[in-house]
mmCIF file of C-alpha atoms and ligand atoms in Angstrom:
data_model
loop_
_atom_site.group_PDB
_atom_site.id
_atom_site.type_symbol
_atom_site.label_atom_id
_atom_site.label_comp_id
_atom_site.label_asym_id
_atom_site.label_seq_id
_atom_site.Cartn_x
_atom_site.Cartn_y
_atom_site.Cartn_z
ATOM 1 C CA UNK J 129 28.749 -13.469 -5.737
ATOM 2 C CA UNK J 130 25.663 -11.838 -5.688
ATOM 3 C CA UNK J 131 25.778 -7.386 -4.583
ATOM 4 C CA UNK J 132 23.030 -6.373 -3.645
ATOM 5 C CA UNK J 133 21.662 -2.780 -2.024
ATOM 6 C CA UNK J 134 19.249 -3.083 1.112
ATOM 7 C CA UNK J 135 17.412 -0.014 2.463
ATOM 8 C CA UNK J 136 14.575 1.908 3.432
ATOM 9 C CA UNK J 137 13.477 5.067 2.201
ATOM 10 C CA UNK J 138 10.795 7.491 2.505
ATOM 11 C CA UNK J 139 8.249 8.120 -0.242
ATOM 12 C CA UNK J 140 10.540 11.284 -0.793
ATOM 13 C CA UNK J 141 13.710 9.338 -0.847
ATOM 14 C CA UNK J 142 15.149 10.107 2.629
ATOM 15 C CA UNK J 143 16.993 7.143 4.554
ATOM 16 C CA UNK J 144 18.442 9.418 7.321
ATOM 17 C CA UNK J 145 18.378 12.482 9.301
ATOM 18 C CA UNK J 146 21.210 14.009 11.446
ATOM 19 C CA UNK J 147 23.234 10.820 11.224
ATOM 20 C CA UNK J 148 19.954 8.565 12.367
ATOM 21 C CA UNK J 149 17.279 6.879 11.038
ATOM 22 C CA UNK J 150 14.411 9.459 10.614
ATOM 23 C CA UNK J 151 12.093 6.194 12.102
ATOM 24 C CA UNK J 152 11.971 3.312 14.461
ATOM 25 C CA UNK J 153 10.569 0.302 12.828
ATOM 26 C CA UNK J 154 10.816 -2.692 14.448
ATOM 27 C CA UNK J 155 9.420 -5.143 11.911
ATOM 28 C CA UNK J 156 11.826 -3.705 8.917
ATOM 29 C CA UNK J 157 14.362 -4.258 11.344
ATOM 30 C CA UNK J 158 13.490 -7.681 11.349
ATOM 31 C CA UNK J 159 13.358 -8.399 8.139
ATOM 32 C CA UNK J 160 16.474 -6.489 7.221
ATOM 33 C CA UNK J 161 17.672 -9.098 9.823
ATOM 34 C CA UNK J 162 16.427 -12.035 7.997
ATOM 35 C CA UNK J 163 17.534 -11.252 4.835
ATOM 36 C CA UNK J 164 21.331 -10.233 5.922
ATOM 37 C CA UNK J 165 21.771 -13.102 8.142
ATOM 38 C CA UNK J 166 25.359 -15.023 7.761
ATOM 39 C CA UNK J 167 26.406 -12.588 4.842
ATOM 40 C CA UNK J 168 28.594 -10.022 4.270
ATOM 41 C CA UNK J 169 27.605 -6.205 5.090
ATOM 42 C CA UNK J 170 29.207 -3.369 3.482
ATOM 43 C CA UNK J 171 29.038 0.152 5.294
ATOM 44 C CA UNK J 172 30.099 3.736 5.353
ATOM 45 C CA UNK J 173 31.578 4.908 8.778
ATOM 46 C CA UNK J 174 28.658 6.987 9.697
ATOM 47 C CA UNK J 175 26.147 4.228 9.000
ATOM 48 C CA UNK J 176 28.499 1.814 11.109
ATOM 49 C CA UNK J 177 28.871 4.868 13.721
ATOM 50 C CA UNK J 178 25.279 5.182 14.184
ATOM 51 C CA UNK J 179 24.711 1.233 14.954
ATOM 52 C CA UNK J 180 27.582 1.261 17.405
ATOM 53 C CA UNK J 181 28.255 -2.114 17.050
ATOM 54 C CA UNK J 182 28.928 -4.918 14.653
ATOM 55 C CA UNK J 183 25.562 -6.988 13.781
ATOM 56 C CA UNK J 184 25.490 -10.739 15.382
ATOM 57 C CA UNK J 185 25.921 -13.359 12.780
ATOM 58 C CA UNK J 186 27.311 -11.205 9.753
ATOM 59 C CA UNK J 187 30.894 -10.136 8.655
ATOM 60 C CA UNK J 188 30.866 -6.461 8.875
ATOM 61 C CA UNK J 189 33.103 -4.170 6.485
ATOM 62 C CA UNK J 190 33.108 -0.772 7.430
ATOM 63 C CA UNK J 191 34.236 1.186 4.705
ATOM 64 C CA UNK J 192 36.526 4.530 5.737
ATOM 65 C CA UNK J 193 39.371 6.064 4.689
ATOM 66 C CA UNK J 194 40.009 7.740 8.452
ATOM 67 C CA UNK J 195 39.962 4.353 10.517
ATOM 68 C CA UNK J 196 42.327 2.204 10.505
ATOM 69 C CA UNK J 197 40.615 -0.750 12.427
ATOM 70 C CA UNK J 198 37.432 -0.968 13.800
ATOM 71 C CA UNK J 199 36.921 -3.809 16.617
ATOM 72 C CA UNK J 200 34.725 -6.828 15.409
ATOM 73 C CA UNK J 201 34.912 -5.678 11.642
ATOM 74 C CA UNK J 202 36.949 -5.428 8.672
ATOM 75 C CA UNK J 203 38.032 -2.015 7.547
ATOM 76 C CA UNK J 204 37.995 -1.382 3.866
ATOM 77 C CA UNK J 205 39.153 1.824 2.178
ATOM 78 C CA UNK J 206 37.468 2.161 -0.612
ATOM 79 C CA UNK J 207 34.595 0.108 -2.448
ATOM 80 C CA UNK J 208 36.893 -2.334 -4.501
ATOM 81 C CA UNK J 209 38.434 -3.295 -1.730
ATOM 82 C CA UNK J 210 35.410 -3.699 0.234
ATOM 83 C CA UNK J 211 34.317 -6.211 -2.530
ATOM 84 C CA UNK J 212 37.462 -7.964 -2.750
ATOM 85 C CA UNK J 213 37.054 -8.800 0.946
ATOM 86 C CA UNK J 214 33.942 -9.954 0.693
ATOM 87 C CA UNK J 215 34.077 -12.394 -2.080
ATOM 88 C CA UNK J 216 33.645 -15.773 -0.434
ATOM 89 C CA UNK J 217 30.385 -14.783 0.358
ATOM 90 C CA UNK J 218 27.204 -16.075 -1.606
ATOM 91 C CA UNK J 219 25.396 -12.548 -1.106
ATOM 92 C CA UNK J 220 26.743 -8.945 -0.013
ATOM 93 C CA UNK J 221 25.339 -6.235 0.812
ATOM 94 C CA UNK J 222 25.684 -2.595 0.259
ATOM 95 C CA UNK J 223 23.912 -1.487 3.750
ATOM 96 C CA UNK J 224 24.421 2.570 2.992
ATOM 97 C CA UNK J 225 24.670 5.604 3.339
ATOM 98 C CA UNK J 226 23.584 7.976 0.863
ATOM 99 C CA UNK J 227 27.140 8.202 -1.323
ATOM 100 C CA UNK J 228 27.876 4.456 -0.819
ATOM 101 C CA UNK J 229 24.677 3.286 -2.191
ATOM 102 C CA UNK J 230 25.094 5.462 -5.248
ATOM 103 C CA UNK J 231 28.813 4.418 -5.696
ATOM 104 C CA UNK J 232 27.607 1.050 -5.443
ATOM 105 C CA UNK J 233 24.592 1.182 -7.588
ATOM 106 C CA UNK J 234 26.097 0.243 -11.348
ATOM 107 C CA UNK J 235 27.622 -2.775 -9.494
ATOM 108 C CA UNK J 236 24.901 -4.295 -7.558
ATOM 109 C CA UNK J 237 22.260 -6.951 -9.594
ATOM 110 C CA UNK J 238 19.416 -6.840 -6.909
ATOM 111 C CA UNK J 239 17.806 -3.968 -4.720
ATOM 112 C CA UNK J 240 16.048 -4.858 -1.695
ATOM 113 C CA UNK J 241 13.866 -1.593 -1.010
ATOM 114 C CA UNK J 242 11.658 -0.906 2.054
ATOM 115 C CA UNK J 243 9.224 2.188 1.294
ATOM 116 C CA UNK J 244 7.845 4.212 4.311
ATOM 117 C CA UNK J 245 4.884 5.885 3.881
ATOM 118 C CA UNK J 246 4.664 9.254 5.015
ATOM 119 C CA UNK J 247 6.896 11.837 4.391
ATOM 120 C CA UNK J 248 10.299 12.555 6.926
ATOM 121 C CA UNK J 249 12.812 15.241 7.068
ATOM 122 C CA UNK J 250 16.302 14.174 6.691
ATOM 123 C CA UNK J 251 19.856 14.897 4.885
ATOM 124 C CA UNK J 252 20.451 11.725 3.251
ATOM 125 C CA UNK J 253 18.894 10.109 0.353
ATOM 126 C CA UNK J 254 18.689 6.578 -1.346
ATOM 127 C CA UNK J 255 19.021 7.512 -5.321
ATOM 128 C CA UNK J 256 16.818 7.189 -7.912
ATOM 129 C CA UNK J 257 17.176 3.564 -9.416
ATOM 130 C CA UNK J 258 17.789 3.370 -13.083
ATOM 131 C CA UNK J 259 15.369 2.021 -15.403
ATOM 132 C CA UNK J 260 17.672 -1.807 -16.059
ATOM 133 C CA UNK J 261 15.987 -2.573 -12.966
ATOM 134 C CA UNK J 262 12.739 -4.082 -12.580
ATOM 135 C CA UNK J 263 10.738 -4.325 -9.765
ATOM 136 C CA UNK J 264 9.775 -8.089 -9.225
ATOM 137 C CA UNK J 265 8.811 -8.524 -5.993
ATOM 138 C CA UNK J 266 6.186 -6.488 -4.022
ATOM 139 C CA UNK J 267 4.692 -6.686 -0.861
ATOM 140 C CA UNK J 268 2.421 -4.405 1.209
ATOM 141 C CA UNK J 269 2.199 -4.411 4.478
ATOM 142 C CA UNK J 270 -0.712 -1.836 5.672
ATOM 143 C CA UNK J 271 -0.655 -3.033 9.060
ATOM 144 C CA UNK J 272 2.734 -1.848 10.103
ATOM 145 C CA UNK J 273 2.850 1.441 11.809
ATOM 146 C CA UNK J 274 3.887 3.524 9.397
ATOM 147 C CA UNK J 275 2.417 1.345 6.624
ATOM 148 C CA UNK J 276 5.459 -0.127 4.462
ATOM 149 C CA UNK J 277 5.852 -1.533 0.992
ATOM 150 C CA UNK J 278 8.589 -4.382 1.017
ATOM 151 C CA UNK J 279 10.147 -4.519 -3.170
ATOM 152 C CA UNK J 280 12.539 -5.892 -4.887
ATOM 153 C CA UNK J 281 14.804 -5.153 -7.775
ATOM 154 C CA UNK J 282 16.815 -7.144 -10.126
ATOM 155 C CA UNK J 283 18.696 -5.965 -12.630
ATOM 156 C CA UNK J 284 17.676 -7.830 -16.192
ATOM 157 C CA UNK J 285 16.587 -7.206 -19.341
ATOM 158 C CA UNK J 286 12.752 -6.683 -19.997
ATOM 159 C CA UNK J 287 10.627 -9.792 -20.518
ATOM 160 C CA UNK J 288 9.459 -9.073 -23.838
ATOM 161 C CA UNK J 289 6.106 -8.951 -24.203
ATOM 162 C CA UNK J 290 4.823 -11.881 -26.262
ATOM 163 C CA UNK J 291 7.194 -14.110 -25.111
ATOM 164 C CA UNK J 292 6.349 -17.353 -25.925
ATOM 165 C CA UNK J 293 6.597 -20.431 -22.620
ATOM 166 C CA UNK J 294 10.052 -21.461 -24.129
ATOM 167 C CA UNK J 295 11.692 -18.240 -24.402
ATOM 168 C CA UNK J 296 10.603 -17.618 -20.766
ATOM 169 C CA UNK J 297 12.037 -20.846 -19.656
ATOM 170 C CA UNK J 298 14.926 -19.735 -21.038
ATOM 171 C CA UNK J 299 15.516 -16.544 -19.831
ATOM 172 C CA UNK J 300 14.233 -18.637 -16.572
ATOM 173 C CA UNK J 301 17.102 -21.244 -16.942
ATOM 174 C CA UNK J 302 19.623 -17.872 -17.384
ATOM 175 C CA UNK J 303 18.351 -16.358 -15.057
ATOM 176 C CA UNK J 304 18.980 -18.878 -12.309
ATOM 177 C CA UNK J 305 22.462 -19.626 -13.312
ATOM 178 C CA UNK J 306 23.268 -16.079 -12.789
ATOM 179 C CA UNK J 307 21.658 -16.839 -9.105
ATOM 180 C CA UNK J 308 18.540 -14.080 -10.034
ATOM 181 C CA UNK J 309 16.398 -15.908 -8.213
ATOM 182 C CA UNK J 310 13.512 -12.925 -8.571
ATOM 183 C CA UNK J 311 13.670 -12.658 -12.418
ATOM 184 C CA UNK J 312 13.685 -16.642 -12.673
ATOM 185 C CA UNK J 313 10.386 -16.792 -10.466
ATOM 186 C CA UNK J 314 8.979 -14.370 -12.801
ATOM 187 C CA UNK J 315 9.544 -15.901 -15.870
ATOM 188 C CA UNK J 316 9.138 -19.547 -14.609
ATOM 189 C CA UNK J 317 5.533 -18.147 -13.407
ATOM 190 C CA UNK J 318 4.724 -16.673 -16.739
ATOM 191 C CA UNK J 319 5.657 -19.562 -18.742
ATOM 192 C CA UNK J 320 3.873 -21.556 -16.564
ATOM 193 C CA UNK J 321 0.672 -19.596 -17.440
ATOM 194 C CA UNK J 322 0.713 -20.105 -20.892
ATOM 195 C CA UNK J 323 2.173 -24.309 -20.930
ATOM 196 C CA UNK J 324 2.583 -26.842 -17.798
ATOM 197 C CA UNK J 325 5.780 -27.915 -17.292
ATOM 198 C CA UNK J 326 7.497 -30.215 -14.906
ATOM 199 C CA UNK J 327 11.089 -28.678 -15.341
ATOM 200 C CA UNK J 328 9.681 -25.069 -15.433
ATOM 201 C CA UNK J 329 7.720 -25.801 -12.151
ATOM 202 C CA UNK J 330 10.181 -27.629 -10.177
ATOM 203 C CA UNK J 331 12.752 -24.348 -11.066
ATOM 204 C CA UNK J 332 9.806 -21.977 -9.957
ATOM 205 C CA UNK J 333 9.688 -24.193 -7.036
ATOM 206 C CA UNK J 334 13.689 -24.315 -6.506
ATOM 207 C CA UNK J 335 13.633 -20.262 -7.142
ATOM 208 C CA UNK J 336 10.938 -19.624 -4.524
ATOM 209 C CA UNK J 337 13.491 -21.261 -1.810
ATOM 210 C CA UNK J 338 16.105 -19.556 -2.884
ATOM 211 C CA UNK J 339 14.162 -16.179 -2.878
ATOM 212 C CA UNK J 340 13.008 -16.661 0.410
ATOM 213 C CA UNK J 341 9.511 -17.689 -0.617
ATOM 214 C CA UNK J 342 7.558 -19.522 1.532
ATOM 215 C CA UNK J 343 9.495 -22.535 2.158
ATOM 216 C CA UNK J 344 6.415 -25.626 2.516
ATOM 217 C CA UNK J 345 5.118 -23.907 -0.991
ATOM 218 C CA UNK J 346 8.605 -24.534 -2.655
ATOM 219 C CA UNK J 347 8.420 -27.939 -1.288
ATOM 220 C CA UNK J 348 4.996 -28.944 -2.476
ATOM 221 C CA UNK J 349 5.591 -27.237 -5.673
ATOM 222 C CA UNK J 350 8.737 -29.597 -6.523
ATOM 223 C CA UNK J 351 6.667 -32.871 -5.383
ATOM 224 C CA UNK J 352 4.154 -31.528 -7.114
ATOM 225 C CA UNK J 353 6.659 -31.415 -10.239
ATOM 226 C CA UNK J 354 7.861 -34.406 -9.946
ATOM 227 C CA UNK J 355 4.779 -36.040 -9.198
ATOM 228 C CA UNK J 356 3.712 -35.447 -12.853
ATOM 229 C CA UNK J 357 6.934 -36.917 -14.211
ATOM 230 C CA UNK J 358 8.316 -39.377 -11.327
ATOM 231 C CA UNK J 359 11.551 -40.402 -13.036
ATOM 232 C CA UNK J 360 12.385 -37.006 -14.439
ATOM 233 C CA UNK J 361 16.264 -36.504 -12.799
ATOM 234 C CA UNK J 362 15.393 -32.500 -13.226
ATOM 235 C CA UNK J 363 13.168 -32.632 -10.971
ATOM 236 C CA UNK J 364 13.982 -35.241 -8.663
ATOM 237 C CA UNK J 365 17.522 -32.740 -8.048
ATOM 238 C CA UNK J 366 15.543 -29.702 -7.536
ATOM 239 C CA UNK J 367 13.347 -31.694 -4.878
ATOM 240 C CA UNK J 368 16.972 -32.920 -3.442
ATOM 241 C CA UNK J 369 17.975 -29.377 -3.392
ATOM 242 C CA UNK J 370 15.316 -27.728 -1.546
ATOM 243 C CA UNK J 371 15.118 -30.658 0.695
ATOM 244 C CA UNK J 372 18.632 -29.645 1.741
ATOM 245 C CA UNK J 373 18.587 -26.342 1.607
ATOM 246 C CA UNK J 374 15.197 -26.350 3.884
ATOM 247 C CA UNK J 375 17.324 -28.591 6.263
ATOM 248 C CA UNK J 376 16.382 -31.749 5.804
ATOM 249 C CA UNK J 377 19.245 -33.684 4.607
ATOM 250 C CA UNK J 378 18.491 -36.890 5.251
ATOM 251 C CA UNK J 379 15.270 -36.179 2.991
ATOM 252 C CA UNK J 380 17.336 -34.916 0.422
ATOM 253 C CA UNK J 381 20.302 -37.637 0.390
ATOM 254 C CA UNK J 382 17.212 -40.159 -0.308
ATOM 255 C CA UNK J 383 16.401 -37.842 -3.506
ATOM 256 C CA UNK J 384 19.445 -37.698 -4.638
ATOM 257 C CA UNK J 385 20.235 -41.244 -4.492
ATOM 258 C CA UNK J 386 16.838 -42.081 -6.401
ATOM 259 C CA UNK J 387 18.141 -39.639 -8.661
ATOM 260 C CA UNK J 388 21.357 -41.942 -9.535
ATOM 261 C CA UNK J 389 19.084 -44.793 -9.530
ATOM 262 C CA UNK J 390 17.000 -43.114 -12.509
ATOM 263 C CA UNK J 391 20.145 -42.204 -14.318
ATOM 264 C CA UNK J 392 21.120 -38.826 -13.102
ATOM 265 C CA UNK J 393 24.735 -37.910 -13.661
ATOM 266 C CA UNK J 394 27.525 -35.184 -13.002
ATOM 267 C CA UNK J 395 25.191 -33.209 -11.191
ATOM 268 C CA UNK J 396 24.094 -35.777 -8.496
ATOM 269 C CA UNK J 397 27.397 -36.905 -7.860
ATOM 270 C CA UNK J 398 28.187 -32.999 -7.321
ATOM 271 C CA UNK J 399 25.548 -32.260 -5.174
ATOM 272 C CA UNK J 400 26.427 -35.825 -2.914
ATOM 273 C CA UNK J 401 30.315 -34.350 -2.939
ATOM 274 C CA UNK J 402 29.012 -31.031 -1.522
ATOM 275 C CA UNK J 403 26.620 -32.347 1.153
ATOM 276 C CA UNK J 404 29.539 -34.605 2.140
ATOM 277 C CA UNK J 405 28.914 -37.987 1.181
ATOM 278 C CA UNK J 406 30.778 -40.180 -0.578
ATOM 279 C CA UNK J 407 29.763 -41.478 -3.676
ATOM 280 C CA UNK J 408 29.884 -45.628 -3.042
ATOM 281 C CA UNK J 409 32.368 -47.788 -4.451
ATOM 282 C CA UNK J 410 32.287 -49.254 -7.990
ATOM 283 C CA UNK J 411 32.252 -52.701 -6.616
ATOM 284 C CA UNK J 412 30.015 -52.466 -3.606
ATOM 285 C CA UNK J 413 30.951 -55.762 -2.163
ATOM 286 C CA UNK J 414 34.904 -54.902 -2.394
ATOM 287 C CA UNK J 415 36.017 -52.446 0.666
ATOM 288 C CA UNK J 416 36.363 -48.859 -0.412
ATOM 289 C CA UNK J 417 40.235 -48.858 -0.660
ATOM 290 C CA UNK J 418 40.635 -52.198 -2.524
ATOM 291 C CA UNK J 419 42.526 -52.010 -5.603
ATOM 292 C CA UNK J 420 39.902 -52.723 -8.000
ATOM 293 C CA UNK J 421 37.920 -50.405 -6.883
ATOM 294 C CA UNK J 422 40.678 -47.209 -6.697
ATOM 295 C CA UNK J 423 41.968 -47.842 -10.470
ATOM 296 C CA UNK J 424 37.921 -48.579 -11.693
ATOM 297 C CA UNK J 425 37.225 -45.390 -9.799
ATOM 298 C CA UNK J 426 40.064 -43.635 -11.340
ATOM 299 C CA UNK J 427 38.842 -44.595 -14.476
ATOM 300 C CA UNK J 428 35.432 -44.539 -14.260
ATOM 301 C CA UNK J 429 36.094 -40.713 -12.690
ATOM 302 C CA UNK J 430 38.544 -39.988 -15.997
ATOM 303 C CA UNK J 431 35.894 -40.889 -18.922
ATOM 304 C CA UNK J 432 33.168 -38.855 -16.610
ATOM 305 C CA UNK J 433 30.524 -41.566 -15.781
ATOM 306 C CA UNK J 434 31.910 -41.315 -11.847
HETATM 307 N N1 NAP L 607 17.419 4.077 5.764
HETATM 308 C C1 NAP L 607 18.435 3.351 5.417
HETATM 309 O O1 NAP L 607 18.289 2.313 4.769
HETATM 310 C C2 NAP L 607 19.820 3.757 5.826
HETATM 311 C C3 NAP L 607 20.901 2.912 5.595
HETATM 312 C C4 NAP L 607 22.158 3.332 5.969
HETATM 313 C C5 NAP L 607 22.335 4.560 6.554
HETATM 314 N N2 NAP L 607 21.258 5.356 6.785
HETATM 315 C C6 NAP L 607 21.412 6.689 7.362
HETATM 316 O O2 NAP L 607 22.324 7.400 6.545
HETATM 317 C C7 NAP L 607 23.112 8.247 7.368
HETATM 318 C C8 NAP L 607 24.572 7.899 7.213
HETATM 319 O O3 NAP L 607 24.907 7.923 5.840
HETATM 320 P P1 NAP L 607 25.939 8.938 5.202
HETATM 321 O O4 NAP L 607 25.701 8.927 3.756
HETATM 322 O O5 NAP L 607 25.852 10.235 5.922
HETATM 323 O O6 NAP L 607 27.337 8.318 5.608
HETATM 324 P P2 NAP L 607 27.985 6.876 5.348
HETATM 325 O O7 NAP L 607 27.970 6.544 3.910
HETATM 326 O O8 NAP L 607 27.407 5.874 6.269
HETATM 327 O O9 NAP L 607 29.450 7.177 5.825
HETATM 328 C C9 NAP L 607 30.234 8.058 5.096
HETATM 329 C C10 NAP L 607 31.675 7.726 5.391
HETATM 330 O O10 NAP L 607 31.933 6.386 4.949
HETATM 331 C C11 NAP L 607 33.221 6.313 4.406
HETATM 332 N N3 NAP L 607 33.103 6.001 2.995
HETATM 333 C C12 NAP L 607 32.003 6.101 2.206
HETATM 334 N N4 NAP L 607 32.270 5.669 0.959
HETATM 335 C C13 NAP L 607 33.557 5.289 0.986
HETATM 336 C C14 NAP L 607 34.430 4.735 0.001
HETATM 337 N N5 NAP L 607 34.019 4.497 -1.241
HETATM 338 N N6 NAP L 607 35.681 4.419 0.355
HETATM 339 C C15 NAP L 607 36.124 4.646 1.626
HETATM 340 N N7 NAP L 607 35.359 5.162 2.593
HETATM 341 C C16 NAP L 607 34.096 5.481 2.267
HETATM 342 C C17 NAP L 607 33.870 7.667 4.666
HETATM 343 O O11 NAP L 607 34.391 7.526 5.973
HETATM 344 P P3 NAP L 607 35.667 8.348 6.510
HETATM 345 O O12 NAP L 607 35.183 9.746 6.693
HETATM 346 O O13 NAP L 607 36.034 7.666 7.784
HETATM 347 O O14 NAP L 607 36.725 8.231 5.433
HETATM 348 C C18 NAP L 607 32.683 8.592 4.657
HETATM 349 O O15 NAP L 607 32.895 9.798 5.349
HETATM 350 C C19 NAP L 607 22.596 8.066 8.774
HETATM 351 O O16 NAP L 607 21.585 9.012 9.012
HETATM 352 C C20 NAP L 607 22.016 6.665 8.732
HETATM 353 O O17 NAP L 607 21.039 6.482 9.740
HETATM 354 C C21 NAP L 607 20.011 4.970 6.433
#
């Protein structure tokens, strides 16, 4: 489970004002929409107070120590807690205020920080963010009224300067395990600037999907990939992956099952199990339930080629 923080702040650090938001903003509403859909949100009373109502297509945990239930939400009482209940969730996130956000801070591994130019009263403010995290995503958007810069944080350790393209496919690869998808697009970029690489680009490509990149670049990036190495099973699983995770999972079933074909393993059968399809019998002409075919499965299954 990934925490992260998502607000919006003025350039002097305000997110509030007499229990409001100092601005109306409809297209950082949006996106704050976007990004939180169908996960978990994590709020102080007041914030939750001054929305009146729990958001459409999120879980909501309101976090007070006064409430005892709050319709349409989960009530947690303190932060822990708020955590624990949210831990099926891929992605949570710490939605404010002002004490939350701080208490939340040395827990969370990505920021996702609106800026507001101009300067706004208020009586709540987002805190400083420490130096472990690095901005690696910035967008500016001059033409919103008032202008806005969209950024985000992960936490990581610096990319070293120097780096050579293997280290940074490394870091990369780590990177993406621990589900940064930010700091893996970073790295898999800057490797990719000093040596091609049809792993490294069908990650970048995997990465930008997962990121919320734009999804027909992902795509083209990991045919692109794989185009370069056609029977390469790395790349032929990202493909499958973005395939599905864009939608199209007929698309992707086809990829995966080329993927077998070339000689892809574990990983395939995995991602077939989790998409819900069966992986096919050992003896195709036998029916599924014939003998034969349960004990070979069982065995095939036991020495791990299955
Ligand atoms: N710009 C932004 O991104 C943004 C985001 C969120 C909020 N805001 C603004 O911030 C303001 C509200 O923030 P706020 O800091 O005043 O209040 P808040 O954090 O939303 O709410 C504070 C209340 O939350 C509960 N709480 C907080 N931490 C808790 C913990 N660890 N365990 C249990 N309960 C906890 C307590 O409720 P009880 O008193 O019930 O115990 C506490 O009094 C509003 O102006 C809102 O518009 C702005």
């Amino acid at each position: 489970m990934i925490i992260s923080l998502i607000a919006a702040m003025s350039e002097d650090r305000v997110i509030g004002r007499a229990g409001k938001l100092p601005w109306s903003i409809p297209a950082d509403l949006a996106r704050f929409k976007s990004i939180t859909m169908g996960h978990a949100l994590l709020m102080g009373r007041k914030t939750f107070e001054s929305i009146g109502h729990p958001l459409p297509g999120r879980t909501t945990v309101v976090l007070s120590r006064t409430l005892a239930e709050v319709e349409g939400c989960l009530v947690a009482r303190s932060l822990t807690e708020a955590i624990s209940t949210a831990q099926d969730f891929e992605e949570v996130f710490v939605c404010g205020g002002e004490a939350l956000f701080s208490e939340a801070l040395p827990f969370c591994q990505r920021i996702y920080l609106t800026v507001v130019h101009g300067s706004y009263p208020g009586d709540v403010h987002f805190p400083e963010i420490p130096e472990s995290f690095l901005e690696l995503q910035r967008e500016e958007r001059p033409d919103t009224r008032p202008p806005l810069s969209y950024l985000v944080f992960e936490r990581v350790e610096r990319i070293e300067p120097g780096a050579d393209a293997e280290e940074l496919r490394q870091k990369g690869a780590e990177a993406m395990r621990r589900e940064l998808y930010f700091l893996a697009r970073r790295c898999f970029e800057l490797s990719l600037a000093l040596e091609p690489d049809a792993d490294a680009g069908s990650d970048l490509a995997f990465c930008l999907a997962k990121s919320g990149g734009d999804p027909q670049a992902a795509l083209q990036l990991a045919e692109e990939s794989l185009a370069s190495q056609p029977t390469n099973t790395h790349c032929l699983l990202n493909l499958a992956k973005i395939e599905i995770f864009l939608g199209d999972k007929e698309m992707g079933l086809a990829t995966l099952r080329k993927g077998v074909q070339f000689g892809g393993g574990q990983e395939f059968l995995a991602e077939l199990a989790r998409v819900g399809v069966r992986v096919p019998p050992p003896i195709k002409s036998l029916p599924r339930n014939h003998l034969l075919n349960k004990y070979l499965g069982i065995m095939l299954h036991r020495i791990g080629v299955r």
